[in-house]
mmCIF file of C-alpha atoms in Angstrom:
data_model
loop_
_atom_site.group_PDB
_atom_site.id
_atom_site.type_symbol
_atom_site.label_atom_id
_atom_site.label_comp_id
_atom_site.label_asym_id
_atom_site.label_seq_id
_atom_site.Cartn_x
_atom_site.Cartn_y
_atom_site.Cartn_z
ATOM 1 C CA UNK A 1 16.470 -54.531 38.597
ATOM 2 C CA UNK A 2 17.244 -53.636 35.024
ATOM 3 C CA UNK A 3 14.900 -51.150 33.249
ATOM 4 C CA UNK A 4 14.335 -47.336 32.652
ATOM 5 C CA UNK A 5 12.793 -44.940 35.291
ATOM 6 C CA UNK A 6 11.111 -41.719 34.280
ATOM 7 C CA UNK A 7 10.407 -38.790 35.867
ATOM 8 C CA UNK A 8 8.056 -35.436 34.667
ATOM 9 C CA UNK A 9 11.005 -33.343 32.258
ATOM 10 C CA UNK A 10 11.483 -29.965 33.059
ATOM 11 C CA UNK A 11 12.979 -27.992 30.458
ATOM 12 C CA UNK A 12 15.274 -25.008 31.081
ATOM 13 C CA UNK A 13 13.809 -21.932 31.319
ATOM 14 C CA UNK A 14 15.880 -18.924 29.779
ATOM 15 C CA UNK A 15 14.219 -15.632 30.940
ATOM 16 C CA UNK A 16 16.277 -13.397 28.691
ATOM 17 C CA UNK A 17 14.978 -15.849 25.598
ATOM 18 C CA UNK A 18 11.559 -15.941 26.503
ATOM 19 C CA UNK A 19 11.297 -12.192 27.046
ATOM 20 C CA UNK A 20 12.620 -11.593 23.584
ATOM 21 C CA UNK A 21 10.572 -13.772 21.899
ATOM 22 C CA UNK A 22 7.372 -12.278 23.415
ATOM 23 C CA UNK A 23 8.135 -8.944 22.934
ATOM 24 C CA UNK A 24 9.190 -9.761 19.316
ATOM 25 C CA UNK A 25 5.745 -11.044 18.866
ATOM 26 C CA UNK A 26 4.237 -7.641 20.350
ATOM 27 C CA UNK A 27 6.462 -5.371 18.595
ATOM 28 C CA UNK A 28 5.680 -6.866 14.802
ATOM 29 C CA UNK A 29 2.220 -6.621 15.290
ATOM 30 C CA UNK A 30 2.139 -3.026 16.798
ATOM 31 C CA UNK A 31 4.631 -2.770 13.566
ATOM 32 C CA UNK A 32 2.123 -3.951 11.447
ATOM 33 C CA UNK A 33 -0.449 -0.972 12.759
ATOM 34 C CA UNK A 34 1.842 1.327 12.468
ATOM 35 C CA UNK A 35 2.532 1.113 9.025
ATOM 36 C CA UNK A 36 6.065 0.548 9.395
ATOM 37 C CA UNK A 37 6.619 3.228 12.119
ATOM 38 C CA UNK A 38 9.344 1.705 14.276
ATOM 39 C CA UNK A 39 9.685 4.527 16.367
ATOM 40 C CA UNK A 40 5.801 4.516 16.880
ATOM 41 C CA UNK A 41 5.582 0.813 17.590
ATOM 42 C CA UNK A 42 8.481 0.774 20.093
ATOM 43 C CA UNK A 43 6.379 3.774 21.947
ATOM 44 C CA UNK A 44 3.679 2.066 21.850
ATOM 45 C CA UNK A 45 5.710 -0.959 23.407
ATOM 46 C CA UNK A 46 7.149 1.051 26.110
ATOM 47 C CA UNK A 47 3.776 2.472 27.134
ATOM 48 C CA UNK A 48 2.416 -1.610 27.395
ATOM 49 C CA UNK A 49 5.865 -2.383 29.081
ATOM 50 C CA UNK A 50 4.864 0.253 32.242
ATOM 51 C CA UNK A 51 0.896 -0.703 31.994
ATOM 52 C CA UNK A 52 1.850 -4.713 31.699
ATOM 53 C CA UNK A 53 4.744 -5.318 33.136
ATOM 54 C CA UNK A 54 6.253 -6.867 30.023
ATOM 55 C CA UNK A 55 10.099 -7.049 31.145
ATOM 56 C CA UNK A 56 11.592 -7.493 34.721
ATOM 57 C CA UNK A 57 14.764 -5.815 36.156
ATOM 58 C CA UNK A 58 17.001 -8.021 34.087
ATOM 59 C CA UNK A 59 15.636 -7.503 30.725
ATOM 60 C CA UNK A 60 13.726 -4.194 29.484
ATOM 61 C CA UNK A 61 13.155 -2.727 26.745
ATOM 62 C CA UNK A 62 16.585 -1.081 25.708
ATOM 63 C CA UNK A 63 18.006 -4.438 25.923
ATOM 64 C CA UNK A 64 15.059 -5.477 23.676
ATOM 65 C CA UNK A 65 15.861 -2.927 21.089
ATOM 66 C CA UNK A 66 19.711 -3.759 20.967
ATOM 67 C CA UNK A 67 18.514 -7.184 20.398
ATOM 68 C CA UNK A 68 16.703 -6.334 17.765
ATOM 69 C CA UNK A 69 19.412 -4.716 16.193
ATOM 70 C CA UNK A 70 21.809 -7.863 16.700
ATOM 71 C CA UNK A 71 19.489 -10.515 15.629
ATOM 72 C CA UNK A 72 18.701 -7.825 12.276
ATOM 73 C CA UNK A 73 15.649 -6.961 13.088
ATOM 74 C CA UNK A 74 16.564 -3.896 12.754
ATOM 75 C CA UNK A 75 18.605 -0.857 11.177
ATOM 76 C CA UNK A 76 20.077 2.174 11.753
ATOM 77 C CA UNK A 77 21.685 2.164 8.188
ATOM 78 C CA UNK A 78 20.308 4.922 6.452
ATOM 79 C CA UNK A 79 20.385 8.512 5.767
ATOM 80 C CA UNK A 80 18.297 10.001 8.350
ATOM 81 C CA UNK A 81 19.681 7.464 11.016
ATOM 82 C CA UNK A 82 16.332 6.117 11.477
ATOM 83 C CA UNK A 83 15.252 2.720 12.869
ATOM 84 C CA UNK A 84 13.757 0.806 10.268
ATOM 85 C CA UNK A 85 12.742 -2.978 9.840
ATOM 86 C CA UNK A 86 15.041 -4.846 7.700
ATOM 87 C CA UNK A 87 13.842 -7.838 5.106
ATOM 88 C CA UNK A 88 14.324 -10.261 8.227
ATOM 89 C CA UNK A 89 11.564 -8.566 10.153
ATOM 90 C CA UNK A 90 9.463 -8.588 6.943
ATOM 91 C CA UNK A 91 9.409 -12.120 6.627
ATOM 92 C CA UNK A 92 8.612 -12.675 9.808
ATOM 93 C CA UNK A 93 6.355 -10.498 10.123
ATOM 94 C CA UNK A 94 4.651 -12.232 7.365
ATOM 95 C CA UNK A 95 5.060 -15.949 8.554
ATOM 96 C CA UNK A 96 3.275 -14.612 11.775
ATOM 97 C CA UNK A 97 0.180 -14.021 9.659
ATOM 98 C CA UNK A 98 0.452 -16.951 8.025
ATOM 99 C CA UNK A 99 0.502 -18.581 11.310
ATOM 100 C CA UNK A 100 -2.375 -16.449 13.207
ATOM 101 C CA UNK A 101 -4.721 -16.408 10.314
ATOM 102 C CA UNK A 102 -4.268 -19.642 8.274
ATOM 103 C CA UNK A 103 -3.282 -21.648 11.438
ATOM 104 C CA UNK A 104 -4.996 -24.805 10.819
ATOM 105 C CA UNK A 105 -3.013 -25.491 7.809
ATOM 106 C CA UNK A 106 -0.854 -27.417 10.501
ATOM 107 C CA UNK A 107 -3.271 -30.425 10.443
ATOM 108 C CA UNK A 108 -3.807 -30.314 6.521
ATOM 109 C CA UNK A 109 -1.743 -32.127 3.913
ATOM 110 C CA UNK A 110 1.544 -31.110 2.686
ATOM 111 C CA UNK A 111 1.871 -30.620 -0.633
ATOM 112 C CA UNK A 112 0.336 -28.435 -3.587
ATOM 113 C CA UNK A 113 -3.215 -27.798 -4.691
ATOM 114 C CA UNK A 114 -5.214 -30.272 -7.049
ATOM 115 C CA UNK A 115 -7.482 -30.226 -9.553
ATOM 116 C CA UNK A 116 -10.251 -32.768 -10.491
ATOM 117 C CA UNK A 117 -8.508 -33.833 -13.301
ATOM 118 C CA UNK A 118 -6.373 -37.179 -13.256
ATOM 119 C CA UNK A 119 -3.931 -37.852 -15.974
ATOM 120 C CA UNK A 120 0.100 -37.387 -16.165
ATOM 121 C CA UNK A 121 1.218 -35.698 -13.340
ATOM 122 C CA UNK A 122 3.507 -35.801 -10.593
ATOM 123 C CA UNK A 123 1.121 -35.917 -7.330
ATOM 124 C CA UNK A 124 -0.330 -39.454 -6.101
ATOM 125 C CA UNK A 125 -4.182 -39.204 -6.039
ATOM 126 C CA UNK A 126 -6.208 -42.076 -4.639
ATOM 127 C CA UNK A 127 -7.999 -43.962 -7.744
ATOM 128 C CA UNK A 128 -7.673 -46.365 -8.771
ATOM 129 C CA UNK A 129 -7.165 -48.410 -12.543
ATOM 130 C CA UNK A 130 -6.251 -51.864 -14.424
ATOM 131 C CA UNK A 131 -2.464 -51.750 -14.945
ATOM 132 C CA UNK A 132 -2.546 -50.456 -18.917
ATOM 133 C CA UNK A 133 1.047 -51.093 -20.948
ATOM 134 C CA UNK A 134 3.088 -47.640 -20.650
ATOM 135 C CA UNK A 135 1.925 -46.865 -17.694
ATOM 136 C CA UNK A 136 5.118 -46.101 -15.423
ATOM 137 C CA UNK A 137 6.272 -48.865 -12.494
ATOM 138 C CA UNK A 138 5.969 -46.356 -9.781
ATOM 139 C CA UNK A 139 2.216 -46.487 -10.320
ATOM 140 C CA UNK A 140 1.772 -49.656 -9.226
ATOM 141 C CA UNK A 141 -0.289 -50.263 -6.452
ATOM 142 C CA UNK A 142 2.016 -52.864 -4.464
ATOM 143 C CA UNK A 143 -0.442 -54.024 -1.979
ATOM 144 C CA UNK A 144 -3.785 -53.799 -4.004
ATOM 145 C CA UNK A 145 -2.060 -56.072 -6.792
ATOM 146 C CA UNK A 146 -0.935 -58.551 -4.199
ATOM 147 C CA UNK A 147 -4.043 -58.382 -2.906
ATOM 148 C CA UNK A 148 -5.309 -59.250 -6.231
ATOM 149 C CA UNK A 149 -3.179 -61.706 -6.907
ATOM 150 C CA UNK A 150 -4.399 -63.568 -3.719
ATOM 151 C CA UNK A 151 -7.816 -63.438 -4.681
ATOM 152 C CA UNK A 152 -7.157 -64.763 -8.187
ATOM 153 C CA UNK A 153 -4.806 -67.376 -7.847
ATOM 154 C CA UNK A 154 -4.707 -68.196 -4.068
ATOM 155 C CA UNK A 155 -2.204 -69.539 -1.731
ATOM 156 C CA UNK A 156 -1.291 -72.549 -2.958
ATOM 157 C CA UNK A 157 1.882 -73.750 -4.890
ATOM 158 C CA UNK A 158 4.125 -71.184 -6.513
ATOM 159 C CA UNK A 159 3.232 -67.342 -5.710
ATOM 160 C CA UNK A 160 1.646 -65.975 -9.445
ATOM 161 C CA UNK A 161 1.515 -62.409 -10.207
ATOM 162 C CA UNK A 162 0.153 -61.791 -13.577
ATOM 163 C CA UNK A 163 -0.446 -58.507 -15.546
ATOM 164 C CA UNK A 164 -3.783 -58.585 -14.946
ATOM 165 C CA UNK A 165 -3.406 -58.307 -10.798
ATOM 166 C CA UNK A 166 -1.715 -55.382 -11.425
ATOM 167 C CA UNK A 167 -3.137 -51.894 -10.105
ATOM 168 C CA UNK A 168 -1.981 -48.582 -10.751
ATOM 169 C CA UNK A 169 -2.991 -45.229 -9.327
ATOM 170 C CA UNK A 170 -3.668 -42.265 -10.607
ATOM 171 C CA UNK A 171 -1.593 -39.014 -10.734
ATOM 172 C CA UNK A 172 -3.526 -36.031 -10.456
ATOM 173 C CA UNK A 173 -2.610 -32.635 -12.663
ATOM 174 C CA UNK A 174 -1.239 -29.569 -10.191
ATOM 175 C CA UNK A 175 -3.035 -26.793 -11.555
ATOM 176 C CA UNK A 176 -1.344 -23.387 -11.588
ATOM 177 C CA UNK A 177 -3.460 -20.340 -10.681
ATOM 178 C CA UNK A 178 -2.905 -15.784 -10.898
ATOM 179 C CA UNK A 179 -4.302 -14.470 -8.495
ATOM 180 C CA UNK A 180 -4.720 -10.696 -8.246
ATOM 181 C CA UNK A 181 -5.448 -9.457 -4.741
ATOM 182 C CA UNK A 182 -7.183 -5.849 -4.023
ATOM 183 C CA UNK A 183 -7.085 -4.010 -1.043
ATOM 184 C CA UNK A 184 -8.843 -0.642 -0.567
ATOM 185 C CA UNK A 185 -7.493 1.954 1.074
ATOM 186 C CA UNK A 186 -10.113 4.479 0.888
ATOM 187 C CA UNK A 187 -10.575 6.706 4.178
ATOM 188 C CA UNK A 188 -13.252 4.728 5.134
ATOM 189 C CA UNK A 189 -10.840 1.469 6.331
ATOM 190 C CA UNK A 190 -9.987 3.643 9.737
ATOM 191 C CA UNK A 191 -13.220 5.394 9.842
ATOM 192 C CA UNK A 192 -15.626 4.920 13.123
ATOM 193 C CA UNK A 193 -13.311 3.639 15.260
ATOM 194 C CA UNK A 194 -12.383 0.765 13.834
ATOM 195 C CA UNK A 195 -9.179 -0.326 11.902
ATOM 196 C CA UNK A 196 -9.954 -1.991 8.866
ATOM 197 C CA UNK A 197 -6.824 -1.780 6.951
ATOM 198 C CA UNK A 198 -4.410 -4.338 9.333
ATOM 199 C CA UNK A 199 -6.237 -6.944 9.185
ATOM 200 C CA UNK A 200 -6.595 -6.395 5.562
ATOM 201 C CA UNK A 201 -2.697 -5.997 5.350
ATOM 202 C CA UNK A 202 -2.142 -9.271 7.362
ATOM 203 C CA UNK A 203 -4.564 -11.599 5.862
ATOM 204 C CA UNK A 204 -2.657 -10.284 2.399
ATOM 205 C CA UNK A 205 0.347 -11.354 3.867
ATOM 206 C CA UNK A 206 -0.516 -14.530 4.873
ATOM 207 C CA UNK A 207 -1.929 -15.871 1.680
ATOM 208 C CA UNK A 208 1.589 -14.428 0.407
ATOM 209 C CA UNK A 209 3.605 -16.399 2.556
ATOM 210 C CA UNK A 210 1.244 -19.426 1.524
ATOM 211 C CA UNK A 211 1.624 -19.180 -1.985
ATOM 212 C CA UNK A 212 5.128 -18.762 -1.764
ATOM 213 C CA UNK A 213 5.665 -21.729 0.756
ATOM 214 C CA UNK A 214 3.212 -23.819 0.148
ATOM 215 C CA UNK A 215 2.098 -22.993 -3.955
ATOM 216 C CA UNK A 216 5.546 -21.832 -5.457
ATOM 217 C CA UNK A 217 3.970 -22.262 -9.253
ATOM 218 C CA UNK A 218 1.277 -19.756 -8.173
ATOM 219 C CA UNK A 219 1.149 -16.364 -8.452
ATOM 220 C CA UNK A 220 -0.170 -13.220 -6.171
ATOM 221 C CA UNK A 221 -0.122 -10.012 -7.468
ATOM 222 C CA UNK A 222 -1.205 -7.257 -4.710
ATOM 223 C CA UNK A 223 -2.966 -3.859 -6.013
ATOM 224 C CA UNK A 224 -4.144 -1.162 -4.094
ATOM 225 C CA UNK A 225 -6.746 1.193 -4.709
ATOM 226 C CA UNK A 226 -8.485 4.782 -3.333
ATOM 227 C CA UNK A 227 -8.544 8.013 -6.064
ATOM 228 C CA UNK A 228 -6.496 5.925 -8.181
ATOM 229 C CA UNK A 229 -4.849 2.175 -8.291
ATOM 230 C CA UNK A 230 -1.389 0.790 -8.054
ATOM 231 C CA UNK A 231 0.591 -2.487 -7.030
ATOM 232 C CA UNK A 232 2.703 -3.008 -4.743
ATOM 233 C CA UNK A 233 5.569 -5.401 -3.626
ATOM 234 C CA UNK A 234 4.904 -8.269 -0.879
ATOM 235 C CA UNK A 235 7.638 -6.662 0.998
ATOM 236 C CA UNK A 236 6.092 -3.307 0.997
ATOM 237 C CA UNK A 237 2.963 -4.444 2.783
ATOM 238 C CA UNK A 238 3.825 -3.919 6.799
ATOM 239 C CA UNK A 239 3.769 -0.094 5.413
ATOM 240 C CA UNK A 240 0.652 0.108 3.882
ATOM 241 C CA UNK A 241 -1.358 2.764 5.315
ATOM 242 C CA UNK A 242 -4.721 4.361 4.375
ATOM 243 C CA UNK A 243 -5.033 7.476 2.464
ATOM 244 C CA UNK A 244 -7.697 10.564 2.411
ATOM 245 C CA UNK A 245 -8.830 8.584 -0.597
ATOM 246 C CA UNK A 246 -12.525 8.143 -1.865
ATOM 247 C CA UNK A 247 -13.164 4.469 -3.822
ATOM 248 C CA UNK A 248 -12.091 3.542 -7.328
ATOM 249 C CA UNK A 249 -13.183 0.351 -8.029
ATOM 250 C CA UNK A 250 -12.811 0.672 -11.583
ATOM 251 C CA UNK A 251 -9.272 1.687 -11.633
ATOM 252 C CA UNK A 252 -8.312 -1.357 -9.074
ATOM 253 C CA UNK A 253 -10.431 -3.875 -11.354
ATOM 254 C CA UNK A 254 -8.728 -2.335 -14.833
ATOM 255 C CA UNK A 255 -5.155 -2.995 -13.098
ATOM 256 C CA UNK A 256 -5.995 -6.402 -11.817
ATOM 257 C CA UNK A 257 -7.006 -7.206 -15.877
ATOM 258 C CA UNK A 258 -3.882 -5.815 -16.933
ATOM 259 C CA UNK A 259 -1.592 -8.226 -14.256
ATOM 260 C CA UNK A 260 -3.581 -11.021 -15.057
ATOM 261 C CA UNK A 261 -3.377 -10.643 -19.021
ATOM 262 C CA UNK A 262 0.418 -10.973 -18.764
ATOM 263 C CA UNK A 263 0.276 -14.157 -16.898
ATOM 264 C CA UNK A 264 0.450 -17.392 -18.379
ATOM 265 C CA UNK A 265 -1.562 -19.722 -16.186
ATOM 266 C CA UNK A 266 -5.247 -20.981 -17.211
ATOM 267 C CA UNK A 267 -6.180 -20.143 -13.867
ATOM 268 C CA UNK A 268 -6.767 -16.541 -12.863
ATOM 269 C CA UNK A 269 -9.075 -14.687 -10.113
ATOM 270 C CA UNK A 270 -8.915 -11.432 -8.108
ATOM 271 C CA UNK A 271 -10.115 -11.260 -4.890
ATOM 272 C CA UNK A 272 -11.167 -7.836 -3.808
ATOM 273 C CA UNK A 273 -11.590 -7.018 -0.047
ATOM 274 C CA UNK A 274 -13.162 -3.451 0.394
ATOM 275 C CA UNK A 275 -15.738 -1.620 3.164
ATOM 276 C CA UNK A 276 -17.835 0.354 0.679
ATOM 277 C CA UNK A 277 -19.405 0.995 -2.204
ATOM 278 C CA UNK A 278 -17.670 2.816 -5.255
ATOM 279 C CA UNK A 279 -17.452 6.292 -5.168
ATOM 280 C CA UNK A 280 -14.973 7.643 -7.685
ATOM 281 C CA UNK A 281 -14.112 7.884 -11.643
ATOM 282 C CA UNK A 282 -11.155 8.862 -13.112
ATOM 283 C CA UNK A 283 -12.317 10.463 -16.589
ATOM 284 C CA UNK A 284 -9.947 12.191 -18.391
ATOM 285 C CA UNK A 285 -7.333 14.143 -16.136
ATOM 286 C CA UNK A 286 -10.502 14.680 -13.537
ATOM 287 C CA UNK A 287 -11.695 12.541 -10.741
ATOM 288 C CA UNK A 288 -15.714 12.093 -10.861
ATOM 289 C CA UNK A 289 -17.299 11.760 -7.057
ATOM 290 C CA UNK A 290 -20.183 11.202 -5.446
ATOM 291 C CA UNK A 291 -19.410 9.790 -1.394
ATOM 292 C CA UNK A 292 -23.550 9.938 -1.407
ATOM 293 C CA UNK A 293 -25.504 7.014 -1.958
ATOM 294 C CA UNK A 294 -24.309 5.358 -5.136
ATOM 295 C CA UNK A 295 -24.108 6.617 -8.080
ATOM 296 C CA UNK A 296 -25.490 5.222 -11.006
ATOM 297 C CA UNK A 297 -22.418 6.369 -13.670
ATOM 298 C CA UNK A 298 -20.291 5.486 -11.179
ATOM 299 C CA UNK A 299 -21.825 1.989 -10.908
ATOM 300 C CA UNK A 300 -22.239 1.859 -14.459
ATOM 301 C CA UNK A 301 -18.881 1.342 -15.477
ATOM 302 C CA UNK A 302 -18.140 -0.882 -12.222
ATOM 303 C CA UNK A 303 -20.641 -3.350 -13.940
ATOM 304 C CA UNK A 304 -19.036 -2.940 -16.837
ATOM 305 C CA UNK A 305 -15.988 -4.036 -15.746
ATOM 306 C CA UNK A 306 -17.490 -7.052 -14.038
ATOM 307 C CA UNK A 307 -19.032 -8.100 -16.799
ATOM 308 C CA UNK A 308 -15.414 -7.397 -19.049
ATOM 309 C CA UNK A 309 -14.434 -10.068 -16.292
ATOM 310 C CA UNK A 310 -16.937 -12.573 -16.881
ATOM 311 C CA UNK A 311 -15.851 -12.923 -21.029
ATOM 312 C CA UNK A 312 -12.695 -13.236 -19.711
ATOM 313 C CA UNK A 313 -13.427 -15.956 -17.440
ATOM 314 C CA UNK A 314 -11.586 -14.006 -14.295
ATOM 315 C CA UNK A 315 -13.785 -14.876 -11.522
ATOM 316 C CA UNK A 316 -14.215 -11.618 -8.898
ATOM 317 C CA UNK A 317 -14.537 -12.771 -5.430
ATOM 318 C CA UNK A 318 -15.805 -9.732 -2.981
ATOM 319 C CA UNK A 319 -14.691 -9.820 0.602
ATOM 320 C CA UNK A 320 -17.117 -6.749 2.050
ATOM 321 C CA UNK A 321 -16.014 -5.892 5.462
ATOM 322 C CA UNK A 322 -19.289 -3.875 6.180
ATOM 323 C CA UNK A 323 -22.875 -5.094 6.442
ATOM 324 C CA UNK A 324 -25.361 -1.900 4.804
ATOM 325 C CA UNK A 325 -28.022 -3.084 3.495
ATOM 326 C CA UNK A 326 -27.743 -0.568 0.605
ATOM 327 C CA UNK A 327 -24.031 -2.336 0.426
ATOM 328 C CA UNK A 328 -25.569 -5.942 -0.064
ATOM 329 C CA UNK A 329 -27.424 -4.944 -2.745
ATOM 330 C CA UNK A 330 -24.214 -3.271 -4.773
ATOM 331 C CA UNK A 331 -22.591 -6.529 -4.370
ATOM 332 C CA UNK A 332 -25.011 -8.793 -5.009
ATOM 333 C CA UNK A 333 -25.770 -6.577 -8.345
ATOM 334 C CA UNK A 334 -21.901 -6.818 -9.055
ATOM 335 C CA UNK A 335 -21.669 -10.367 -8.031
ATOM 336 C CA UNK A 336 -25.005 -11.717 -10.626
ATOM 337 C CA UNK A 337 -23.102 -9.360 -13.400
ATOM 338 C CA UNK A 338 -19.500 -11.347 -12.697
ATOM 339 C CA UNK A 339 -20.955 -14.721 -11.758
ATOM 340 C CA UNK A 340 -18.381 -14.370 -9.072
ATOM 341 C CA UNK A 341 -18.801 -14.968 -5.128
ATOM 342 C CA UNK A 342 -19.579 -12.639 -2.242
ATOM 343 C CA UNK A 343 -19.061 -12.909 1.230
ATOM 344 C CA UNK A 344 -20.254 -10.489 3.905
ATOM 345 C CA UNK A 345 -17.257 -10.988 6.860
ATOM 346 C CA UNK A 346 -16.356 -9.831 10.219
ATOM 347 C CA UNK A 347 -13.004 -8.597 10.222
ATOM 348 C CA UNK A 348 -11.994 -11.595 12.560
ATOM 349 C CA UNK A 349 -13.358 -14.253 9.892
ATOM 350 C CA UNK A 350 -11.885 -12.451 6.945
ATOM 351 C CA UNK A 351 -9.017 -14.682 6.634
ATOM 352 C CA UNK A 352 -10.767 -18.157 6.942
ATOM 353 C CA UNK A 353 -13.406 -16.946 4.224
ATOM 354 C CA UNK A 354 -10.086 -16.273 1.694
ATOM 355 C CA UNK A 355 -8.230 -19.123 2.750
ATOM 356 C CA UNK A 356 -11.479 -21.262 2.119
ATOM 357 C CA UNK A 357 -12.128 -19.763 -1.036
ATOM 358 C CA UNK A 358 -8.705 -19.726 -2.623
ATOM 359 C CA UNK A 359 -8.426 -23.372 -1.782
ATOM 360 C CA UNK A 360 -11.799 -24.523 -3.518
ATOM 361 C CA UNK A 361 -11.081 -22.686 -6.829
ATOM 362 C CA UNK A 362 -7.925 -24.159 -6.820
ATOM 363 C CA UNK A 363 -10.196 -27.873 -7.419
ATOM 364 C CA UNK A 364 -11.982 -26.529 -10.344
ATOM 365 C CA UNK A 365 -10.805 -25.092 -13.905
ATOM 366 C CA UNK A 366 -12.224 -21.266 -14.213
#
């Protein structure tokens, strides 16, 4: 009897592999807490190991580490003889964030954001038009204008395809969009327990990794803000770590003006993920404070500043990891000023919320 038999496939199983990859996993994300504190994170790993049972007798955690090393994970290579990640370890770290966070974009459609506008471009939409004369041959719509053709002239005798069966389909513009992302990194992002800052730091590196995968023509410009504001590289973000910092919002949305000024692209927005209310002012060479309630010079120039936005058309979109009620009504205050968005998030739906919201103002002009 001729034919094919099949039986269930069991793939190989390499231990060694397997183990490696896990603890990989383990190791960027307690790298990730850390701040970039290798030494830390593999402490931290070790301690797991003898709680979890992470390894077996064949593979622990010194064979891990040399691994590490081998693959480039890691490096000795420097002056103090320290381990340190390498750029290897950075991208991965970052592609893991993409993955954990924007995770769905594995069902969605390949290719790069669009706007609402049809017209020359290089993306197919799906309207639909009369063939017009210049339009390019590519745009024909081969089955629609056979299907027209049918309908007009029918089956009979010689097959006719005239101009007027023909159908062409629109190509819709890729619009190009700045985006200036701010993270605070005031004292209160570790306060009560609860770490604020990573998954601030990973959902920052995730929409990273998107824009540079997915939106190449896009740009993301992270800034960083306490006492004072500053940017900071992509790369640099595993080693973000929170400072004894109060909140200057004004000096984080005056930096994010200045970035977005020098770019060229109609499109620009700053998204602004924070857990408080503004409680600093840099005037002159002094910093103003006031950690108690908030402060209505303090707020004063905050609106100010939203409202410099506005004129500008630079949309602020607040991402408040904290529910207060005295919190809301800052927001919604700075939100009505900006004509921006707010969202109130958990720090587990943080990254859906920015992935969501980066995607629909992509589909409109600002």
């Amino acid at each position: 009897m001729k034919g094919f038999r099949f039986t269930q496939y069991v793939p190989p199983q390499d231990p060694e592999k397997n183990t490696f990859e896990n603890l990989l996993n383990i190791f960027l994300q307690l790298v990730t807490m850390t701040g970039g504190d290798v030494a830390e994170a593999l402490s931290w790993l070790t301690n797991l190991d003898n709680r979890y049972g992470l390894t077996n007798p064949n593979y622990g955690i010194g064979d891990f580490i040399e691994d590490l090393k081998t693959k480039g994970y890691l490096t000795e290579e420097n002056q103090k003889g320290e381990f340190k990640i390498t750029g290897k370890s950075e991208q991965t770290i970052r592609k893991s964030a993409l993955e954990e966070i924007f995770g769905k974009l594995k069902r969605g459609k390949s290719g790069q954001h669009k706007t609402t506008h049809s017209g020359i471009g290089d993306e197919r939409g799906t309207d639909r038009r009369a063939f017009e004369f210049g339009d390019n041959l590519d745009q024909i719509a081969l089955t629609d204008s056979l299907r027209n053709a049918q309908a007009n002239h029918g089956f009979s005798g010689d097959y006719l395809l005239t101009e007027d069966d023909l159908e062409v389909m629109e190509n819709e513009q890729r619009s190009q969009t700045s985006t200036v992302l701010m993270i605070d990194i005031s004292h209160s992002m570790i306060l009560y327990g609860e770490d604020r800052i990573t998954p601030a730091k990973k959902v920052a590196m995730a929409l990273a990794e998107l824009i540079k995968t997915r939106y190449p023509k896009d740009t993301l410009d992270v800034i960083v803000f306490g006492n004072d504001a500053w940017q900071i590289e992509i790369k640099d973000l595993p080693y973000l770590q929170v400072g004894p910092y109060h909140t200057n919002t004004v000096a984080g949305l005056e930096l994010a003006m200045d970035l977005l000024r020098r770019r060229k692209n109609p499109n620009k927005q700053i998204f602004m993920i924070t857990d408080g209310k503004p409680t600093c002012l840099k005037v002159g060479i002094k910093y103003y404070k006031n950690a108690f309630g908030i402060d209505s010079k303090i707020l004063g120039e905050t609106l100010k500043l939203a409202a410099q936005c506005r004129k500008l058309k630079i949309p602020v979109t607040t991402f408040m990891i904290a529910s207060d009620p005295y919190l809301k009504e800052f927001v919604k205050e700075f939100t009505k000023v900006n004509n921006g968005n707010a969202y109130y998030s958990s720090l587990k739906g943080l990254g859906d919320l920015i992935f969501e919201d980066y995607r629909r103002n992509r589909t409109k002009r600002f």
